[in-house]
Tab-separated table of C-alpha atoms and ligand atoms in Angstrom:
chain	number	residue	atom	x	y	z
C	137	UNK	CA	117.477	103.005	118.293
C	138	UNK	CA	114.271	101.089	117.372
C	139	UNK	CA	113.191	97.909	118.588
C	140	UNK	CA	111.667	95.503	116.066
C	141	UNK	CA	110.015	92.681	117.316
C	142	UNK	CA	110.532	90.132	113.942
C	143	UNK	CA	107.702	87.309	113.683
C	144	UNK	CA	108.629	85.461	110.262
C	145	UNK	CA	105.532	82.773	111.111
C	146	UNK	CA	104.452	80.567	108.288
C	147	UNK	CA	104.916	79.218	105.003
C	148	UNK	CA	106.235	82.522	102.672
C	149	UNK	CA	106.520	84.446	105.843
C	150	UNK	CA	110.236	84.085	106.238
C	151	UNK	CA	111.055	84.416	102.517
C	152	UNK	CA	109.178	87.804	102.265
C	153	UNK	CA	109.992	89.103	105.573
C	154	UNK	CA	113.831	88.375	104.406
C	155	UNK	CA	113.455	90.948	101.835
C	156	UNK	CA	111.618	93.284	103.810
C	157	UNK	CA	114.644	93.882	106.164
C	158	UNK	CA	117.313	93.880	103.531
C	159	UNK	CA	115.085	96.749	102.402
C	160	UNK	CA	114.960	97.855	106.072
C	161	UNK	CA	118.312	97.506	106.669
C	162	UNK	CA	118.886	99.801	103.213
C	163	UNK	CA	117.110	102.436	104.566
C	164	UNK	CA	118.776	102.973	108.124
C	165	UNK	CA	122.014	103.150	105.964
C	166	UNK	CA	120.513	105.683	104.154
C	167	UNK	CA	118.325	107.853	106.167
C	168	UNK	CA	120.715	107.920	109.671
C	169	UNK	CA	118.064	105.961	111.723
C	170	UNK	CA	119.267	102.654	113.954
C	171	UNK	CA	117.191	99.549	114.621
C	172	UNK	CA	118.113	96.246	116.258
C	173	UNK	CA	115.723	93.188	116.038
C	174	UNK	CA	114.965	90.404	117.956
C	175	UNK	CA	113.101	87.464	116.188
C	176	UNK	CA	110.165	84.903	117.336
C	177	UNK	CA	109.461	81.847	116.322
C	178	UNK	CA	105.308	81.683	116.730
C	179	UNK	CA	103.452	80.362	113.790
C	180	UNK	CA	102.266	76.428	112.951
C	181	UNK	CA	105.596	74.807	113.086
C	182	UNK	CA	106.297	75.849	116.752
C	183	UNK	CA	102.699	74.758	117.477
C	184	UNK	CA	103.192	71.387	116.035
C	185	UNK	CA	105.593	70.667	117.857
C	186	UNK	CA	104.950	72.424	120.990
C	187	UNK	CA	101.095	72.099	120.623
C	188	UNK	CA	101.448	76.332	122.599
C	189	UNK	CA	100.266	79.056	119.711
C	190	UNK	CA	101.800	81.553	122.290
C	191	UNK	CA	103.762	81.178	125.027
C	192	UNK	CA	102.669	82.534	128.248
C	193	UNK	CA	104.659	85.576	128.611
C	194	UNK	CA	104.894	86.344	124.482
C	195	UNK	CA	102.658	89.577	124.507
C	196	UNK	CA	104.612	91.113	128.246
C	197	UNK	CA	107.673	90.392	126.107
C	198	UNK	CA	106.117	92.134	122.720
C	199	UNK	CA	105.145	94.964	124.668
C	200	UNK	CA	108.727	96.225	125.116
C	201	UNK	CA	109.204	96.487	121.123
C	202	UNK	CA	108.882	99.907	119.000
C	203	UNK	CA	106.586	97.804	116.557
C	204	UNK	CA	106.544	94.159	115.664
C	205	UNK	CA	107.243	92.966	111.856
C	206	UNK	CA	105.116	89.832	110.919
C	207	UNK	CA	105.307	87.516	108.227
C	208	UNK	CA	102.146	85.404	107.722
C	209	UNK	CA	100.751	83.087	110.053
C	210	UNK	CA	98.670	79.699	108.814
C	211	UNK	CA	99.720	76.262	108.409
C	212	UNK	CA	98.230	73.531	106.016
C	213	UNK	CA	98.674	70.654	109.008
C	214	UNK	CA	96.661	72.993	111.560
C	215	UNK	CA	92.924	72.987	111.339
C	216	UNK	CA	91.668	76.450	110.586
C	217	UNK	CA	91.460	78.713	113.292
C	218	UNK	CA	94.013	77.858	115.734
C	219	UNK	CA	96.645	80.014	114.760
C	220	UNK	CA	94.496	82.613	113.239
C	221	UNK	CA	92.801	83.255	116.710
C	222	UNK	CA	95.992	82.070	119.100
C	223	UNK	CA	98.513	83.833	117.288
C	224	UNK	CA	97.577	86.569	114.995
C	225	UNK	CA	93.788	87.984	116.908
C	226	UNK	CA	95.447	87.339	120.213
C	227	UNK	CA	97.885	89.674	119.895
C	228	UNK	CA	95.613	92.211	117.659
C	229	UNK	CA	93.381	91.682	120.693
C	230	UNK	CA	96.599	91.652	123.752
C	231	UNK	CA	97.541	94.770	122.114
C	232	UNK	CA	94.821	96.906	122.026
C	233	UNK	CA	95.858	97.140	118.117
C	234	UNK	CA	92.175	98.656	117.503
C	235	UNK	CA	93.494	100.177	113.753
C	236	UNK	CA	93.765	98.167	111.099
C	237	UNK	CA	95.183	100.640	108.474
C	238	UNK	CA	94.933	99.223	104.797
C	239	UNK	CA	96.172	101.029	101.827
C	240	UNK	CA	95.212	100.340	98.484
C	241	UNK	CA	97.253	102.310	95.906
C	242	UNK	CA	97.148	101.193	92.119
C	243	UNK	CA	101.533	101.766	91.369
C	244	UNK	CA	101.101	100.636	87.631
C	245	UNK	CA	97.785	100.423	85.499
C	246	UNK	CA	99.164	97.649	84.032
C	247	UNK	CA	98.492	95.197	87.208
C	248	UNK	CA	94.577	96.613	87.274
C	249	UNK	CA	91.967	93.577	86.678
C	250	UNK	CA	89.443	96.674	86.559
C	251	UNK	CA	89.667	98.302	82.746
C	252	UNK	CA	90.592	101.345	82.083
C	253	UNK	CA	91.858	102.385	85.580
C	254	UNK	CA	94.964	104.599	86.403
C	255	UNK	CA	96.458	104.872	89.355
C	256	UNK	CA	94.952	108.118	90.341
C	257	UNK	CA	91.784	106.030	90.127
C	258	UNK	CA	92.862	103.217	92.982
C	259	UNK	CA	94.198	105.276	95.511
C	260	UNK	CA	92.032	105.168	99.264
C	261	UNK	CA	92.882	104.154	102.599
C	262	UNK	CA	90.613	101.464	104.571
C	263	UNK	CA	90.546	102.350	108.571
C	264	UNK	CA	89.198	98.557	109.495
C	265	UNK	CA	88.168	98.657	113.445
C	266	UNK	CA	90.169	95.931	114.838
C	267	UNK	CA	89.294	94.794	118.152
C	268	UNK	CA	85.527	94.306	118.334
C	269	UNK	CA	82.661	93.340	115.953
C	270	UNK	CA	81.902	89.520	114.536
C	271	UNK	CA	85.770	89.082	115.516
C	272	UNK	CA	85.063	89.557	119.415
C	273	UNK	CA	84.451	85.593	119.444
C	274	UNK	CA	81.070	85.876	121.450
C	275	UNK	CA	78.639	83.367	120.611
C	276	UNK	CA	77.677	79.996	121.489
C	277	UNK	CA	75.939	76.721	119.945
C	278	UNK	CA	72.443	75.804	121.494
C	279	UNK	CA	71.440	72.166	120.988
C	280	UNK	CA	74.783	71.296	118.975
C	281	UNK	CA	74.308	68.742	116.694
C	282	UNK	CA	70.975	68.022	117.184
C	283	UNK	CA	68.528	69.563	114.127
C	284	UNK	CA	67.256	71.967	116.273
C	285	UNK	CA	71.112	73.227	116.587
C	286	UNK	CA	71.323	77.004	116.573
C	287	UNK	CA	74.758	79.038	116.484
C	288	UNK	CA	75.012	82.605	117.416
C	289	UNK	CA	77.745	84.932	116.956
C	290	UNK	CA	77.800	87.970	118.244
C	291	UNK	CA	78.647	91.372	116.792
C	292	UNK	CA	80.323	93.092	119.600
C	293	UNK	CA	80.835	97.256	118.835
C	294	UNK	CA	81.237	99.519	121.982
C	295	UNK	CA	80.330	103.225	122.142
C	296	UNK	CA	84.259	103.556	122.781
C	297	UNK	CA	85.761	100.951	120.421
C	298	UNK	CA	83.418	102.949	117.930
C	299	UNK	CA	84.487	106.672	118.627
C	300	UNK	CA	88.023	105.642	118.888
C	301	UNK	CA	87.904	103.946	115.059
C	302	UNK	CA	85.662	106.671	113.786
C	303	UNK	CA	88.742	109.606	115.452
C	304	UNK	CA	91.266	108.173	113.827
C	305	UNK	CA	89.958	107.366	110.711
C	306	UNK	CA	88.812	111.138	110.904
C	307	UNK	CA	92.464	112.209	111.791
C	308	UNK	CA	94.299	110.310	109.053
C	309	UNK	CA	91.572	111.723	106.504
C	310	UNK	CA	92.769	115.197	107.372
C	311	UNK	CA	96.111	114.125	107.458
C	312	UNK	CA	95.747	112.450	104.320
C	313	UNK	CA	94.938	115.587	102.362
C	314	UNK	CA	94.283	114.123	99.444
C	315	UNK	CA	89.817	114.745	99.213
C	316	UNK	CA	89.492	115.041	102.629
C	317	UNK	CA	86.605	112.902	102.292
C	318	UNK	CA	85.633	110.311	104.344
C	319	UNK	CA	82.739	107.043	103.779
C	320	UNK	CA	81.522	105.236	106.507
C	321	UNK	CA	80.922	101.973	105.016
C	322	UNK	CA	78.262	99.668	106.685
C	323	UNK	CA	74.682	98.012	106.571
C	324	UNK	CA	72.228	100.856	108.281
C	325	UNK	CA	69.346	99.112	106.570
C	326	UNK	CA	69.578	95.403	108.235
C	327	UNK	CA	72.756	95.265	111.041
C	328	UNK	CA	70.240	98.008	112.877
C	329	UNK	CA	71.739	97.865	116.134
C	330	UNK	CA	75.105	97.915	115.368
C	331	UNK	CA	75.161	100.427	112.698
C	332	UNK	CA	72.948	103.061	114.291
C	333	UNK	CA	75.345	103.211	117.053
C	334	UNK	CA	78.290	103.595	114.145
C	335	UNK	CA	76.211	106.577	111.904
C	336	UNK	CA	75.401	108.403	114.822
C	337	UNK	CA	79.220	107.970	116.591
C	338	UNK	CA	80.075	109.182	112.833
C	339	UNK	CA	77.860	112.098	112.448
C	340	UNK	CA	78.447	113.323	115.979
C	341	UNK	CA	82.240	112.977	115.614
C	342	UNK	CA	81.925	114.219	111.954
C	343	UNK	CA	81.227	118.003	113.896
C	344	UNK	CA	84.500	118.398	115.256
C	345	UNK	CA	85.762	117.746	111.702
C	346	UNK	CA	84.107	120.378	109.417
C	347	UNK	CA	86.949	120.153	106.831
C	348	UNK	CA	86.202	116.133	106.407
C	349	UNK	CA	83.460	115.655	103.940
C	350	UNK	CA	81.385	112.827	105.141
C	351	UNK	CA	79.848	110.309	103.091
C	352	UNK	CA	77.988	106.716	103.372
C	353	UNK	CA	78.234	103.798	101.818
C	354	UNK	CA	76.826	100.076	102.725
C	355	UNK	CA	78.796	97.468	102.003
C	356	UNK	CA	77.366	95.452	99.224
C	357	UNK	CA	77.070	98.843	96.990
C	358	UNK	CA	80.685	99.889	98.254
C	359	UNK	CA	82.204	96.349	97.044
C	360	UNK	CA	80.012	96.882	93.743
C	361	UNK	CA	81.837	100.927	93.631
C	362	UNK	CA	85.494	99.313	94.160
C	363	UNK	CA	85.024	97.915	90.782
C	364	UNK	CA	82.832	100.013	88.924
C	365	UNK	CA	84.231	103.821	90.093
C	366	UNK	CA	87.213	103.083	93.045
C	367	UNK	CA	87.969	106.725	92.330
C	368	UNK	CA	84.868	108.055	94.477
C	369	UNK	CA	86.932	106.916	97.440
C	370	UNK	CA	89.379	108.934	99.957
C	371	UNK	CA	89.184	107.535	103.204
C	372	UNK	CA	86.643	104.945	103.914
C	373	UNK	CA	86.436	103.691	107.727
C	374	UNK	CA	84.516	100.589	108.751
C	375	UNK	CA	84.253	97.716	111.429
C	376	UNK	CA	85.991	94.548	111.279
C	377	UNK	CA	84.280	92.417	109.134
C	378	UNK	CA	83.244	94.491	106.383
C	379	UNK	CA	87.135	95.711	106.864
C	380	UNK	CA	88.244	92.127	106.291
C	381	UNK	CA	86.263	91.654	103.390
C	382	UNK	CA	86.409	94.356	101.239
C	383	UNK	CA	90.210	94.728	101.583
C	384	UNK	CA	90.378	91.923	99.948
C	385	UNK	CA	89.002	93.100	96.892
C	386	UNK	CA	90.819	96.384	97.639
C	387	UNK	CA	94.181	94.154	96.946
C	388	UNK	CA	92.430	92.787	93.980
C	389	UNK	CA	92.330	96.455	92.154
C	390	UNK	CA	95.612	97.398	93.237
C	391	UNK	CA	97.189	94.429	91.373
C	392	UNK	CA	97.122	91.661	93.626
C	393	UNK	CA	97.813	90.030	97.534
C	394	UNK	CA	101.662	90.425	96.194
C	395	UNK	CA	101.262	94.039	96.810
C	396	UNK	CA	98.868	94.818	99.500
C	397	UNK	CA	100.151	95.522	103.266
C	398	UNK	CA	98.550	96.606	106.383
C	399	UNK	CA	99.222	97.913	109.690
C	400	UNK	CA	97.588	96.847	113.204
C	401	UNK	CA	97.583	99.628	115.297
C	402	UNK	CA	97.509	101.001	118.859
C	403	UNK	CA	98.510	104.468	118.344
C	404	UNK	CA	99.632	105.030	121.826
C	405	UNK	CA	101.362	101.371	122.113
C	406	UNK	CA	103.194	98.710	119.845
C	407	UNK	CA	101.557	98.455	116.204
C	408	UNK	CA	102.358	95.268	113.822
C	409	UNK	CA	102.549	95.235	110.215
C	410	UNK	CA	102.247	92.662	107.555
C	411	UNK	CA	101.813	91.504	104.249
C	412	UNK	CA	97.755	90.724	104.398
C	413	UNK	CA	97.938	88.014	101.817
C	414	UNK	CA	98.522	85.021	104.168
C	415	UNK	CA	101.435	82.048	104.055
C	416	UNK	CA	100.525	81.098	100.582
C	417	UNK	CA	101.919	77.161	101.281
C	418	UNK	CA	102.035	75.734	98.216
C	419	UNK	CA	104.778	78.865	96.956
C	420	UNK	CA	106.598	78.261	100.081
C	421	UNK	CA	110.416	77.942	99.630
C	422	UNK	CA	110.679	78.538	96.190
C	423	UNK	CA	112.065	82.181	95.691
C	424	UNK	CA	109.126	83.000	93.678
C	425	UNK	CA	106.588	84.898	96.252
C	426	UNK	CA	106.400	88.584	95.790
C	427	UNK	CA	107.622	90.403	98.838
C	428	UNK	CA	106.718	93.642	97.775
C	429	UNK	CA	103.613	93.494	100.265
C	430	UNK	CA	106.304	92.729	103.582
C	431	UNK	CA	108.124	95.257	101.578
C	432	UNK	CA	105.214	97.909	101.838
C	433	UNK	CA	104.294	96.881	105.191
C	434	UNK	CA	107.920	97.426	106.266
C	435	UNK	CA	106.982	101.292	104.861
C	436	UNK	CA	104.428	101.810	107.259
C	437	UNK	CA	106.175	100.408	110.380
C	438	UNK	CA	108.578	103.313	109.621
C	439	UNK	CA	105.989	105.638	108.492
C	440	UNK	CA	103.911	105.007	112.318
C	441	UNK	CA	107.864	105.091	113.995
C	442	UNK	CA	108.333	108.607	112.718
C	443	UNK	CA	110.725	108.123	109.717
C	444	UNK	CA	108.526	109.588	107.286
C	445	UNK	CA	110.954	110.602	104.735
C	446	UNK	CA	112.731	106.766	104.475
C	447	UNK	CA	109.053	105.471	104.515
C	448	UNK	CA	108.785	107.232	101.322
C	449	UNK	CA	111.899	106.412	99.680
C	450	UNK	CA	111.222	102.866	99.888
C	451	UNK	CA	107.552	103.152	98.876
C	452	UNK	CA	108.810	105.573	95.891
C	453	UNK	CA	111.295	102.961	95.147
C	454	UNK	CA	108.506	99.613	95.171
C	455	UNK	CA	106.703	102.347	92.877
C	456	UNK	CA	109.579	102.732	90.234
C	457	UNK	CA	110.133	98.539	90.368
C	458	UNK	CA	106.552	97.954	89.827
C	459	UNK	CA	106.191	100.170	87.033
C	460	UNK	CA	109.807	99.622	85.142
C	461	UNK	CA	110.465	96.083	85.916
C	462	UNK	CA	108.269	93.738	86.639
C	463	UNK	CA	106.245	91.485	84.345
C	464	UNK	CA	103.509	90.880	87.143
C	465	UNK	CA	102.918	91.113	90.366
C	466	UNK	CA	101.810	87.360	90.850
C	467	UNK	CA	104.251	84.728	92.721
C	468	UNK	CA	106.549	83.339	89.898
C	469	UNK	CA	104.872	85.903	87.156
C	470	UNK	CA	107.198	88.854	88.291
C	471	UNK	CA	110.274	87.900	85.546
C	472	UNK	CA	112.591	88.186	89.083
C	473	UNK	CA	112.928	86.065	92.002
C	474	UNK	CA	111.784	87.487	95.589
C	475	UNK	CA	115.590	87.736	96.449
C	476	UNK	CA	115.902	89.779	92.839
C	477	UNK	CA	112.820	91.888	94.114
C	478	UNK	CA	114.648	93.037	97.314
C	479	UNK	CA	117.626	93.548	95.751
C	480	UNK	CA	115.317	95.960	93.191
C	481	UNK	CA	114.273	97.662	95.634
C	482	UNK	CA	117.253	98.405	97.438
C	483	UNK	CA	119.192	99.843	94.085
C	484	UNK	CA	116.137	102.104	93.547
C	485	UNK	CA	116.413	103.506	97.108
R	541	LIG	C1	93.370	89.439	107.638
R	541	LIG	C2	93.148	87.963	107.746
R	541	LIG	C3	92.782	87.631	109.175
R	541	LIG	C4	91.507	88.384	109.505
R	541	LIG	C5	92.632	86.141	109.478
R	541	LIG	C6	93.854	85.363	109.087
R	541	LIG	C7	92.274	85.897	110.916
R	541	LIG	O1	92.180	87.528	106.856
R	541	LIG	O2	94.301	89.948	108.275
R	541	LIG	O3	92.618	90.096	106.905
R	541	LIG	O4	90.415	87.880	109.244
R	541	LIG	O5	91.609	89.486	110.034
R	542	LIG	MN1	91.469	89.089	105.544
């Protein structure tokens, strides 16, 4: 019997996190396995009218889940950052949730902005490091708001938070099986601090692995490669920031935020996993959002839980929707509703 912490949060949140479970609750049916959830109300409305982004004793509680199931957190009446940092980073952070594991898998050329791309070209894994880095929230303002104001922020990597990224991301490239190959992607030739520490973590680590290939990449020419040849890519591991940003574009060339999910995890404690494409407000409440992403991300919760073979029955069956049924995978493009999505899904389990 799993225990499924359920945050639905903000905006689309609840709409695609509905249609993540009916998928969810498809599977247990299916493959044997038992769940029971227990749902939270944190995101902006709770904060508006509590003015608390977490209550005091939400991560204790949290901690006694199999894996938490989030929606999106942001709301258009909070100023940026609140929620973002009190909600979602605090419990990445509480957590020790130092993996963020991002996918990007092309399901249907179709949905590629990039010409001439199949999806045996768009198929890597991003291992973002998800506890340190520009995200660490070291830094301060000297002389604020005089002209002689200076702001620092700090990029935070330790020798540990490093090696532990750089293991995994080793691990899941041998586990993987696909190239076996894995780029560290980074900025050797300006961040030289930071990034000496990560090539030579790599390159030491990179010995115990002599079946990984190892490769390097920095980050403006690996955003420039996405585009031009995303098929030189296995495994590509890389800290927070540069995680951040070029997952972005990695849900760009696999058709879209609709699609693209992501796991935060502690592998030795509770991981959550969500949809990475935010609350998308101005879709909110209209049936039209594409919860294929919640969908995917519901996938990998069972995937890192140990049901491997109903983690890919319902990523096999996303696969067959997206490439015999829908028109798009943009919100109100898709020629279903998100309810008629889920219910796709489910009849192609
Ligand atoms: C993401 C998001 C978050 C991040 C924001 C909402 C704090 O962009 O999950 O990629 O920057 O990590
Ligand atoms: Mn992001």
């Amino acid at each position: 019997m799993y225990k499924i912490a359920v945050i639905p949060g903000d905006g689309t949140g609840p709409e695609v996190v509905r249609e993540g479970l009916k998928v969810l609750d498809a599977a247990a049916q299916k493959f044997g396995f038992k769940y029971e959830k227990a749902t939270f109300d944190f995101g902006g409305e709770r904060y508006l009218k509590t003015g608390e982004t977490l209550p005091e004793n939400a991560v204790h509680e949290l901690r006694k889940f199999n894996a938490i199931y989030l929606g999106a957190i942001g709301h258009p009446q909070v100023k940026p950052g609140i929620l973002e940092q009190g909600i979602l980073l605090k419990l990445r952070f509480s957590l020790d949730q130092y993996i963020n594991l991002r996918p990007v898998r092309l399901y249907n050329e179709a949905f590629c902005p990039v010409k001439d791309k199949k999806p045996e070209d768009v198929d890597f894994l991003v291992v973002r490091e998800n506890s340190e880095g520009l995200y660490k929230g070291m830094g301060e303002f000297q002389e604020k708001g005089t002209d002689q104001e200076v702001a620092i922020q700090v990029s935070y990597n330790t020798r540990k938070g490093v090696e532990r990224c750089i293991r995994y991301a080793f691990e899941v490239c041998r586990k993987r099986a696909k190239r076996k190959q894995l780029t560290l992607c980074g900025k050797t030739n300006v961040l030289t601090f930071a990034w000496d520490l990560w090539q030579r973590v790599f390159d030491e680590v990179a010995g115990e692995y002599p079946d990984v290939k190892t490769d390097y990449a920095h980050v403006d020419a690996t955003t420039m490669w996405f585009v031009k040849n995303p098929e030189w890519f296995d495994v590509i591991v890389t800290d927070n920031m540069f995680g951040d940003i070029i997952t972005d574009l990695g849900a760009m060339i696999q058709g879209g935020m609709g699609i693209a999910a992501g796991g935060n995890i502690n592998p030795q404690g509770v991981s959550m996993f969500e949809p990475i494409g935010g609350s998308a407000p101005k879709y909110t409440g209209k049936n039209v959002i594409n919860p294929l992403a919640a969908i995917c991300a519901a996938s990998m919760m069972l995937d890192i839980l140990g049901e491997a073979r109903a983690a890919t029955a319902i990523e096999d069956a996303v696969i067959k929707v997206v490439q015999t049924k829908l028109t798009s995978l943009g919100a109100g493009k898709m020629g279903y509703s998100t309810a008629e999505v889920g219910d796709l899904v489910v009849q192609n389990l």
